[in-house]
Coordinates of C-alpha atoms in Angstrom, one line a residue:
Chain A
X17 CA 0.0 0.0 0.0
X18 CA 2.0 2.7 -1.5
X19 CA -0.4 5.1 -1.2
X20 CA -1.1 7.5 1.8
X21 CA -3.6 6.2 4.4
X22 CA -5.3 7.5 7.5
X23 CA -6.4 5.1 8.9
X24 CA -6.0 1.0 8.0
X25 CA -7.9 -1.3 9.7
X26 CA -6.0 -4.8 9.3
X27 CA -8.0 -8.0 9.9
X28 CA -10.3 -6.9 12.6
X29 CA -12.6 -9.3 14.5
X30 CA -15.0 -8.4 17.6
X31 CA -16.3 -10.7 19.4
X32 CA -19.5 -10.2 21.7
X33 CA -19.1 -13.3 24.2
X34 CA -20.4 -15.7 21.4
X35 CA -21.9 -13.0 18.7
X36 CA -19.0 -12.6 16.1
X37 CA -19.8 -8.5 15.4
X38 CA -16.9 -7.9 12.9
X39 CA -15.0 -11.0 11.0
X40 CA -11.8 -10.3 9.7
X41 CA -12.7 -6.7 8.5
X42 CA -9.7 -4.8 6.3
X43 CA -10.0 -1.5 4.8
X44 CA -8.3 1.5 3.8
X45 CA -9.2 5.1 4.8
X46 CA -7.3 7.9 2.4
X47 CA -6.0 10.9 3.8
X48 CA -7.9 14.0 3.2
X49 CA -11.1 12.3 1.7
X50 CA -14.4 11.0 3.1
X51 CA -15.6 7.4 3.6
X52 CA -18.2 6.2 4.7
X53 CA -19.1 3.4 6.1
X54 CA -22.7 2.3 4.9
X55 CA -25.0 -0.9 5.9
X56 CA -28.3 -2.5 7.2
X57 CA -28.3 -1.8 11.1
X58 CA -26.5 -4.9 12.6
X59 CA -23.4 -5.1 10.0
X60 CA -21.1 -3.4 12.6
X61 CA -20.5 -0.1 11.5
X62 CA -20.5 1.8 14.8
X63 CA -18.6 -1.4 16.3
X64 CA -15.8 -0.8 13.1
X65 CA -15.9 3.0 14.1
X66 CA -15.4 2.8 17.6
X67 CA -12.9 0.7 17.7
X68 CA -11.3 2.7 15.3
X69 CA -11.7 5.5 17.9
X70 CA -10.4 3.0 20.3
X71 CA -13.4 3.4 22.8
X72 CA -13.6 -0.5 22.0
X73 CA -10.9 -2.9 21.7
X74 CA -10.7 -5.3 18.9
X75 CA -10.6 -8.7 19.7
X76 CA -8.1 -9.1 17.5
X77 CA -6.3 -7.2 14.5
X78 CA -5.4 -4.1 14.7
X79 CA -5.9 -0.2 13.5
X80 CA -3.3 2.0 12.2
X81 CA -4.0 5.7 12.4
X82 CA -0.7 7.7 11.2
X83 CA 1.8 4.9 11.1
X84 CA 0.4 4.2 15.2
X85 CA -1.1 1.5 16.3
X86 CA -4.4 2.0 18.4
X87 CA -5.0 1.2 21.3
X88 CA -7.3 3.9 23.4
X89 CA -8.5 7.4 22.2
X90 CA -5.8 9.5 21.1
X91 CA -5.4 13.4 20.3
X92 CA -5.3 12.3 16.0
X93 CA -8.8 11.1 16.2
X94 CA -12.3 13.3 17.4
X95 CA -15.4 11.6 17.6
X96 CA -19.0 13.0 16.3
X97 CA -21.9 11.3 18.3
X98 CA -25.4 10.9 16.8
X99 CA -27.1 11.9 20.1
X100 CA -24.8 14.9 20.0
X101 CA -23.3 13.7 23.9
X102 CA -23.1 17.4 25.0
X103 CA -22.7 18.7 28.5
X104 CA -26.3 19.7 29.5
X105 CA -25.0 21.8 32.2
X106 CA -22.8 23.6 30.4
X107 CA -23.3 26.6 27.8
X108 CA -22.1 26.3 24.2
X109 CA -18.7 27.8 24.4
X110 CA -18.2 25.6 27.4
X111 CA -18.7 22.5 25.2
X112 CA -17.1 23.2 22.3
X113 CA -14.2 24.3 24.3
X114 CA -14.3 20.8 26.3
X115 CA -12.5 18.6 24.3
X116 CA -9.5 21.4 24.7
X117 CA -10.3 21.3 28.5
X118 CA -9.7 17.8 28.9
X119 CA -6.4 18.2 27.0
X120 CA -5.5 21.1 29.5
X121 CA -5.5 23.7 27.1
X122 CA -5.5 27.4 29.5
X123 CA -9.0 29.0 30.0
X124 CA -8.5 32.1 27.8
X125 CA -6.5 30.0 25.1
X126 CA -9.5 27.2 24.3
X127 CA -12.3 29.7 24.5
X128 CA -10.8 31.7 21.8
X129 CA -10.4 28.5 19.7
X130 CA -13.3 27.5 20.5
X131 CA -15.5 31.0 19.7
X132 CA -13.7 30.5 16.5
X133 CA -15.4 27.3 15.4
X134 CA -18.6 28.2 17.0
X135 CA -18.5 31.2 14.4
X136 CA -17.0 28.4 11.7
X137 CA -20.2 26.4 12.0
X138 CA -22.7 28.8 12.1
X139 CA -23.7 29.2 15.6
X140 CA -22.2 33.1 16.8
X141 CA -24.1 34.5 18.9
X142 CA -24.9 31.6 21.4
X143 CA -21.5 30.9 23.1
X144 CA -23.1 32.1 26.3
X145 CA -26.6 29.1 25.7
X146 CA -27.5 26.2 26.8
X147 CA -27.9 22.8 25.1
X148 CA -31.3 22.8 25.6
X149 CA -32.3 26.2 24.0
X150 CA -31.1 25.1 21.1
X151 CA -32.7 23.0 18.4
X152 CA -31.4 19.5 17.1
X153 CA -29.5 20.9 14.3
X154 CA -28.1 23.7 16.2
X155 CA -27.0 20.6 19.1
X156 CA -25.2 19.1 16.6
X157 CA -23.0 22.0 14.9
X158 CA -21.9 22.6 18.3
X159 CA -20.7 18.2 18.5
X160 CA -19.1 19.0 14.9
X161 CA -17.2 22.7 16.7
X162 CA -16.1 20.4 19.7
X163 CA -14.8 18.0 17.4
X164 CA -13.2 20.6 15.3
X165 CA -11.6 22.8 17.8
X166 CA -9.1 19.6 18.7
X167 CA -7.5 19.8 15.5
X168 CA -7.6 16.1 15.0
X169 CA -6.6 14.5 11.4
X170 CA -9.3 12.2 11.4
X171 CA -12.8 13.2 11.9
X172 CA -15.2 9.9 13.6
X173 CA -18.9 10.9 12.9
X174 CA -21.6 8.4 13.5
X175 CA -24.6 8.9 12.0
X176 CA -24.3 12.6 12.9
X177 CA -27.2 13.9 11.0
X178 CA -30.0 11.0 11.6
X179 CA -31.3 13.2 14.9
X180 CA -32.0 16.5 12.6
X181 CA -34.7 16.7 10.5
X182 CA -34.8 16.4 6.6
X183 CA -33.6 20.0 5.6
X184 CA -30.8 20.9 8.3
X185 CA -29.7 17.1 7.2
X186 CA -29.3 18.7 3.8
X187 CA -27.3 21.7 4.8
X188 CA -25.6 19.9 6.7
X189 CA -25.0 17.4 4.0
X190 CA -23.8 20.4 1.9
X191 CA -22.0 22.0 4.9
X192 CA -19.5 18.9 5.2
X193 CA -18.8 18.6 1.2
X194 CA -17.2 22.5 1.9
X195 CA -15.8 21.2 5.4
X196 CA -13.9 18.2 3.2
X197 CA -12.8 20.3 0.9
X198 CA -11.1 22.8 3.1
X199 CA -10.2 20.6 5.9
X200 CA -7.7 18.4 4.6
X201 CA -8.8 16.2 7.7
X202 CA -9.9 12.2 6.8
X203 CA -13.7 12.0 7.5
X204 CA -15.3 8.7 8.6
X205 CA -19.0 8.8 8.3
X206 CA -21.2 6.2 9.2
X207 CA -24.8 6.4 7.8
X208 CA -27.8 4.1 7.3
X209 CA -29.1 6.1 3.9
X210 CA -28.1 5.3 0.8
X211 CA -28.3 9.1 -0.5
X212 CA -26.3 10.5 2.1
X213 CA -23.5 8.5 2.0
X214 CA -23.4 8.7 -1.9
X215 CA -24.0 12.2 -1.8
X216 CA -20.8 13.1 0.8
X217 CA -18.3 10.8 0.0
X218 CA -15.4 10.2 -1.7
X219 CA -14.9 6.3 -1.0
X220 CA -18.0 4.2 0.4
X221 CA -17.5 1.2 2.3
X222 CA -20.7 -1.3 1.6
X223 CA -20.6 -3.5 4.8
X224 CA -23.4 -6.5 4.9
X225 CA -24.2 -8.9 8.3
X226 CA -24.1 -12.2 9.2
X227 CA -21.1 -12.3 9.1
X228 CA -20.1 -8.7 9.1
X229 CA -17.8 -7.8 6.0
X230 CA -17.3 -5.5 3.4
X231 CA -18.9 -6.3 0.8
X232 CA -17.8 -3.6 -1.9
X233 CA -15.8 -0.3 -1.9
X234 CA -17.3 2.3 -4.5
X235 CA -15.2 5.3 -5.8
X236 CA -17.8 7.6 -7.2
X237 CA -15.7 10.0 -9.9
X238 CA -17.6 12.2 -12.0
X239 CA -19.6 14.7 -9.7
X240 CA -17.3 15.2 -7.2
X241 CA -16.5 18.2 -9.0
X242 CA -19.6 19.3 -9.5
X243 CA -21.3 22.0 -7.5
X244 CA -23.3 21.2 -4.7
X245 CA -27.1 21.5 -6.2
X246 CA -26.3 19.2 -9.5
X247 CA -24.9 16.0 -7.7
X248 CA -28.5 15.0 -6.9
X249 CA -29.6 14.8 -10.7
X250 CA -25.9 13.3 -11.9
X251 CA -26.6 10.1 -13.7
X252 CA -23.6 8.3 -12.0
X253 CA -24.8 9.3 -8.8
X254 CA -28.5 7.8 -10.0
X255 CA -26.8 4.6 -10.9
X256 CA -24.3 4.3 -7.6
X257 CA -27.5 4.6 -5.5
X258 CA -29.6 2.6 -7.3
X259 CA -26.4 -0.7 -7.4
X260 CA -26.3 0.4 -3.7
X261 CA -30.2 -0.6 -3.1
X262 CA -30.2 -3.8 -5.2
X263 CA -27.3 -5.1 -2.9
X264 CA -28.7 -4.3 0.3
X265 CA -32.1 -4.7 -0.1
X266 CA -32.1 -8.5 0.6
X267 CA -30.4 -7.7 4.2
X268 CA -33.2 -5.2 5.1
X269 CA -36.1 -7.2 6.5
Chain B
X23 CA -54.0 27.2 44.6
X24 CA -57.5 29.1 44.1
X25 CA -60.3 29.8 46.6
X26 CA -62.9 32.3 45.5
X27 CA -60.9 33.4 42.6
X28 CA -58.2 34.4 45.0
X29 CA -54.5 33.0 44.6
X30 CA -53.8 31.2 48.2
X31 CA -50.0 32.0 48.9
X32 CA -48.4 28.7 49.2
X33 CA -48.5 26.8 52.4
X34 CA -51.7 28.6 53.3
X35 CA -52.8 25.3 54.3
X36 CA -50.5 25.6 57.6
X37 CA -52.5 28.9 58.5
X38 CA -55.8 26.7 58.7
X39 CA -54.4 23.9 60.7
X40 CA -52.7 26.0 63.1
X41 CA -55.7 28.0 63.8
X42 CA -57.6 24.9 64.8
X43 CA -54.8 23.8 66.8
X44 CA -55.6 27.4 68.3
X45 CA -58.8 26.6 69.2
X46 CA -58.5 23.2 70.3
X47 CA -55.9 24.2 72.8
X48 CA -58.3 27.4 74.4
X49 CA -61.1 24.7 74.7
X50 CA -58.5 23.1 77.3
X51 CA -59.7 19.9 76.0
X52 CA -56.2 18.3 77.5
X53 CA -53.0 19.5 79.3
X54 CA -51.1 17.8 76.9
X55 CA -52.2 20.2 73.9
X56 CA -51.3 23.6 74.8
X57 CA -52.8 26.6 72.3
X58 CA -50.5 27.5 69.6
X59 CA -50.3 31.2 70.7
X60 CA -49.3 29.9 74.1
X61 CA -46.3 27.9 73.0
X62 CA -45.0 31.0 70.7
X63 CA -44.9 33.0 73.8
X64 CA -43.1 30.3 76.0
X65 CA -41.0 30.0 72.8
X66 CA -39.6 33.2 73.4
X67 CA -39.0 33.3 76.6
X68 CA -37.0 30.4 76.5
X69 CA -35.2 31.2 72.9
X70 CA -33.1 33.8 74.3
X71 CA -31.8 31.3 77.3
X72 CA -28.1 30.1 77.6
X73 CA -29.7 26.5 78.0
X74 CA -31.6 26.7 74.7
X75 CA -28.7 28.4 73.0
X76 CA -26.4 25.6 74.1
X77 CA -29.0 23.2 73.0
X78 CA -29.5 24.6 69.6
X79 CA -25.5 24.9 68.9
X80 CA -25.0 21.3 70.1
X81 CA -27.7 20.0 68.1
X82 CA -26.8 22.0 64.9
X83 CA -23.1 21.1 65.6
X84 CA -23.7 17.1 65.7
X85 CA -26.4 17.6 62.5
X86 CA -23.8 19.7 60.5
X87 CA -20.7 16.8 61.4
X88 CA -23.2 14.0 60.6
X89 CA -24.5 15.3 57.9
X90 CA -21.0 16.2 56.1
X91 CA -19.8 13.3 56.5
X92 CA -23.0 11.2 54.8
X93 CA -22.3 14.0 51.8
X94 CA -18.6 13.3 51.2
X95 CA -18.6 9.7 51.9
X96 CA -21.9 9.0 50.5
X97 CA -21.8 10.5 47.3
X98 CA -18.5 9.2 46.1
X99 CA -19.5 5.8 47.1
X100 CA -22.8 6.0 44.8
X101 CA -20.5 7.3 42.0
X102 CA -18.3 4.4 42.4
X103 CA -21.0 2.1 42.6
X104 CA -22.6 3.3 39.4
X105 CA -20.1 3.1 37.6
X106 CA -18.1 -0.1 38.6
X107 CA -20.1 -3.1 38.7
X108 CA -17.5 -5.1 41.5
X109 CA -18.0 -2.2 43.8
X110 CA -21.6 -2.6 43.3
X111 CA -22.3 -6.0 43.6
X112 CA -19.6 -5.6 47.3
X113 CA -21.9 -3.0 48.9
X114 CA -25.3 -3.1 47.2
X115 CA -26.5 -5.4 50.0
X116 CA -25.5 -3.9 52.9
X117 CA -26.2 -0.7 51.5
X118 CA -30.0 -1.9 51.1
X119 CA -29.9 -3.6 54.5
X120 CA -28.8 -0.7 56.4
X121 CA -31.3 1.7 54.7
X122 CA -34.2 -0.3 55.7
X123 CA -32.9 -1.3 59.3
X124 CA -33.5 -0.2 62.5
X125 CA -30.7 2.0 63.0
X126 CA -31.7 2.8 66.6
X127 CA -30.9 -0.7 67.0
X128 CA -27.6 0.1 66.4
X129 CA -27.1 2.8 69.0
X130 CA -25.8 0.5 71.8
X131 CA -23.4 -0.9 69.9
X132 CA -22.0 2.2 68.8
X133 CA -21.8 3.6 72.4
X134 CA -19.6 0.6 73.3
X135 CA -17.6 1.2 70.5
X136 CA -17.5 5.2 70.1
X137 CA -18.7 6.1 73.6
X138 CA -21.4 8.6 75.0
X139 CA -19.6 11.5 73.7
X140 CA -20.3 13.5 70.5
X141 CA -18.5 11.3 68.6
X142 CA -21.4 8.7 68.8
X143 CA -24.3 11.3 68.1
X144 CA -22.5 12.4 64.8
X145 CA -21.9 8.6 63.7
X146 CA -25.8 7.4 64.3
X147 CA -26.2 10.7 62.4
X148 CA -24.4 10.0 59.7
X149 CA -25.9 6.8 59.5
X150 CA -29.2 8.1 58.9
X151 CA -28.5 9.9 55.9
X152 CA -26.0 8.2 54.1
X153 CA -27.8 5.0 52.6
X154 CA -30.7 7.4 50.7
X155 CA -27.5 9.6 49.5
X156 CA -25.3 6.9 47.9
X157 CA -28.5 5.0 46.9
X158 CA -29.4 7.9 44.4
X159 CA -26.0 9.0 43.5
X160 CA -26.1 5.4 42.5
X161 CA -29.3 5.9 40.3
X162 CA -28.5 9.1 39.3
X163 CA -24.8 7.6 37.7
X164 CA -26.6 4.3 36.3
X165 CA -29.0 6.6 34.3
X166 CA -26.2 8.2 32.6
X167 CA -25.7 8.8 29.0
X168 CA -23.7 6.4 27.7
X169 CA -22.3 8.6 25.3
X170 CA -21.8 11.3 27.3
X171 CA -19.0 9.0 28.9
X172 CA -17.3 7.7 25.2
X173 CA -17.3 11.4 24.8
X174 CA -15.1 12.5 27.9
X175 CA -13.1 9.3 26.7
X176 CA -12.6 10.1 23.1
X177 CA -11.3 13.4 24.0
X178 CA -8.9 11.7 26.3
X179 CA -10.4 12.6 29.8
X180 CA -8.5 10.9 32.9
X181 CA -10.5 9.1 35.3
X182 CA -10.3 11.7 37.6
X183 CA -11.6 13.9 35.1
X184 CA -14.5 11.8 34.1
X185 CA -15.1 11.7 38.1
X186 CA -15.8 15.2 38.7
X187 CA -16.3 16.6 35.1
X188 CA -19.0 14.4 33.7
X189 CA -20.2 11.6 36.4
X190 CA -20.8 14.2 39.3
X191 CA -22.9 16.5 37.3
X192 CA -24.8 14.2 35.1
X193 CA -26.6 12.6 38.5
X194 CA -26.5 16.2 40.1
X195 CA -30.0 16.1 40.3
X196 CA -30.4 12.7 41.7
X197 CA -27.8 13.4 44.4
X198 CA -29.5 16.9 45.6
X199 CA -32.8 14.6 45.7
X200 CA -30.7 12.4 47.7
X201 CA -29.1 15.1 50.2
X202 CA -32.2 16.0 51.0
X203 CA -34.1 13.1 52.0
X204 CA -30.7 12.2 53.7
X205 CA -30.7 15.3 55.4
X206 CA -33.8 15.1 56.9
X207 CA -33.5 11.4 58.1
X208 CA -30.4 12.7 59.5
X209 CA -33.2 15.4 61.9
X210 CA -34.4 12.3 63.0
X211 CA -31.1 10.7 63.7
X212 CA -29.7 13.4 65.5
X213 CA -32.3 13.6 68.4
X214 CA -32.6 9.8 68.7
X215 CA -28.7 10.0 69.1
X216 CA -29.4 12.6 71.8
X217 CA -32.1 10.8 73.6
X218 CA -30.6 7.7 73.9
X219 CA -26.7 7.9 73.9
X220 CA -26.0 11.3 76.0
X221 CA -28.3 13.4 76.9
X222 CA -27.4 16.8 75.2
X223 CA -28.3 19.7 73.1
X224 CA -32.4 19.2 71.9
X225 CA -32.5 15.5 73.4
X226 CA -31.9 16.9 77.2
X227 CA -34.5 19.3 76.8
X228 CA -37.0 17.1 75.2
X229 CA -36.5 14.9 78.3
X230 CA -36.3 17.9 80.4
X231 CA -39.0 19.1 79.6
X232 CA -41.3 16.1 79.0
X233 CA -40.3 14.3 82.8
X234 CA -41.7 17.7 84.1
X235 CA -44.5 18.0 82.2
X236 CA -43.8 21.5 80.9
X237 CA -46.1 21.0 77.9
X238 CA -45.4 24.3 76.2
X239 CA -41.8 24.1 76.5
X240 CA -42.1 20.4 75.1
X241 CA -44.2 22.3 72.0
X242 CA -42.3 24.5 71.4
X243 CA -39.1 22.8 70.8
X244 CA -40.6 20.2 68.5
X245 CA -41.8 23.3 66.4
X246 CA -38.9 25.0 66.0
X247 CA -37.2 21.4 64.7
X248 CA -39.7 20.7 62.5
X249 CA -39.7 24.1 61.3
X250 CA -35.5 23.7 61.1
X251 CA -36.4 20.8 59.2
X252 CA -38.6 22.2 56.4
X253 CA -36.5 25.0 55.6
X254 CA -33.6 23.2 55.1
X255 CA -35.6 20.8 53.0
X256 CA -36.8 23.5 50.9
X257 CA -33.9 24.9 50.2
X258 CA -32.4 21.9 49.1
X259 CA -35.6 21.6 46.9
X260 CA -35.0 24.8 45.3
X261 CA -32.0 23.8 44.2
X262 CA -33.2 20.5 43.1
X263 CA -35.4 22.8 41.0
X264 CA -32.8 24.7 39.6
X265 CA -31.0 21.3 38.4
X266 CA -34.2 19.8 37.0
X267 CA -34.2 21.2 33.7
X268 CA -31.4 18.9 32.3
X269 CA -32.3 15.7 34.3
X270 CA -35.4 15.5 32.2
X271 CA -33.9 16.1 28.9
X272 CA -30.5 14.6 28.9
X273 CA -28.1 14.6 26.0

């Protein structure tokens, strides 16, 4: 593998007791692009990804982030939750700041960094709120400024937008295709639609149960140019979704 | 509430009973039942005494060490138990057993071991609140996000960290709920303590007081605990209420 990797995930199994979660799972994350990880609930994905993030450990295998081997959460990776996991007791600038906080980062230091990426994603104006004045969408830019402000190479979001409803999902959708572009961080995005995934991505990982594998890797090529409003109605894109469908749908019950 | 399109004040309620307690102690239906008005007055000639002073301090003194104590022992316990299921499985049991026994049972045994001093009143005080306190620290920790706790870990939080950054104010609200059903259990503690193990501070004066018959004395000191009681119990409340708002939408 000559060419430059993130992340490599080498022969990874997990094991719960006698459920087999992951068998033997390899696959290659390029630097600076997105991939996501798609699949019928059940084929693992969160299970790859947070191993990956090293809140699990394999039970055997191993995960190479940077040339390092993982073994427990480290400063190169941030994680994006689906239910958001903020502080409820503490206001916005507090936690998008936190991640910086737990790194020891001086008071005055990480909540200039982090009123920064509260502007970045959208949200100036409410450093000073609470989680629960603020709507899902609005929850969730302030995950994505927490998991910014730590400067880590490679981005962990899991199924970040399946809380929000369907139109902040699709500026949101739009919102990361600019955050890829300017980044130059390694996204990995696990999602259970089919559109999303083709829509954001650079690389997709088609993962399918019993056992858990990957099934295919899809490299969509011609409308990653493209501007943001004409991917939808790219005949490619059509297609990739469509192939997508026609393998899963005999997994989805 | 509303009577007659008027808006009661709260605890109104009080008002009414305390005016038939009025009246049924100026019908001198028995000795034992003084009129209200009758122990406020004796109330105040005794309040300003050095024997009721000295009772008050000694009281508050023994409530204040019991009570710290249940706090920073209890609540660290219910974290750990929450969190670490070993630690949990160790004390559950005799955490349970103790909060449902007879503590007063107890009380002879701890005289032989701690003596008839203080030192006894505080323990048996401490006893009384801190089952309830670890208890819902406990639940409070169990009920935790999950994901709240991958988070402090993903961003590389050290246990200590995770301690005092995310457990202790993610069950917040479950261990002011705690505190203060600890802390009134401990009211009760502290004056069985004082009855029965030396006879100090509210205790003496209860037995003073009720050996001699002195009926309005007897009144009037069980009125100004129970009133000690409620306020401290509301004020805990209020800041239960002030904690609520993110223990019923979490994450």
């Amino acid at each position: 593998m000559s060419k430059d990797n993130a992340v490599t995930v080498k022969n990874v199994f997990k094991n719960y007791g006698e459920t087999e979660a992951l068998r033997d799972m390899s696959l290659d994350f390029p630097r600076g692009e997105l991939t996501s990880l798609l699949g019928p609930s059940g084929c693992g994905k969160t299970t790859l990804l947070k191993i990956i993030a090293g809140l699990l450990p394999a039970t055997s295998g191993e995960v190479i982030v940077n040339g390092q081997i993982v073994k427990e959460p480290g400063p190169d990776r941030a994680f994006v939750f689906q239910d958001f996991a903020l502080l409820p007791w503490a206001s916005v600038i507090r936690n998008v700041a936190f991640g910086l906080e737990l790194r020891g980062v001086a008071k005055s230091e990480r909540e200039s960094i982090a009123a920064k990426y509260i502007g970045d994603v959208g949200l100036k104006g409410f450093e000073n709120s609470f989680p629960h004045e603020l709507s899902g969408g609005m929850r969730q830019r302030v995950g994505l400024a927490r998991a910014l402000s730590v400067d880590a190479q490679v981005l962990l979001m899991d199924e970040p937008f399946s809380a929000v409803d369907e139109q902040t999902r699709r500026k949101f959708q739009e919102d990361l295709l600019n955050l890829v572009k300017n980044e130059n961080k390694t996204f990995i995005f696990v999602t259970h639609s089919i559109e999303e995934a083709v829509y954001v991505s650079d690389q997709i990982a088609l993962l399918l149960p019993r056992p858990s594998r990957v099934s295919e890797i899809i490299r969509p090529t011609s409308f990653k140019n493209k501007d943001v409003d004409s991917i939808r109605r790219d005949s490619e894109y059509l297609d990739i979704v469509d192939r997508i469908w026609k393998s899963l749908r005999t997994y989805v019950e | 509430m509303k009577l007659f399109g008027y808006r009661l004040p709260a605890m109104s309620s009080l008002i009414l009973w305390g005016l038939l307690w009025e009246i049924f102690g100026r019908l001198e239906v028995t000795y034992f039942i003084p009129s209200l008005s009758a122990i406020f007055d004796t109330f105040l000639e005794i309040a300003p005494t050095k024997v009721f002073i000295k009772a008050v301090s000694e009281t508050g003194y023994a409530f204040l060490a019991g009570t710290f104590y249940a706090v920073v022992i209890g609540v660290p316990t219910g974290i750990l138990m929450g969190k670490n299921r070993i630690i949990d499985e160790l004390l559950l049991p005799w955490v349970n057993m103790f909060l449902s026994a007879p503590l007063t049972a107890l009380v002879p045994v701890l005289m032989v071991l701690f003596g008839f001093g203080m030192k006894s009143i505080i323990i048996i005080t401490t006893l009384f609140a801190i089952w309830i306190i670890i208890l819902n620290t406990r639940a409070g920790v169990m009920q935790i996000n999950r994901s709240l706790v991958d988070m402090a870990k993903s961003f590389g939080a050290k246990p200590m960290d995770a301690f005092f950054k995310i457990y202790f104010w993610a069950a917040l609200p479950e261990i002011l709920g705690g505190v203060r059903i600890g802390f009134i259990r401990a009211v009760k503690g502290v004056i069985i303590g004082q009855l029965l193990i030396s006879i100090v501070g509210f205790g003496a004066l209860f037995e003073l007081y009720s050996s001699n018959f002195l009926m309005k004395h007897f009144w009037a000191i069980i009125i100004v605990l129970f009133a000690m009681a409620f306020t401290l119990s509301e004020i805990l409340a209020y800041f239960e209420r002030k904690v609520a708002y993110y223990a019923s939408k979490r994450g």
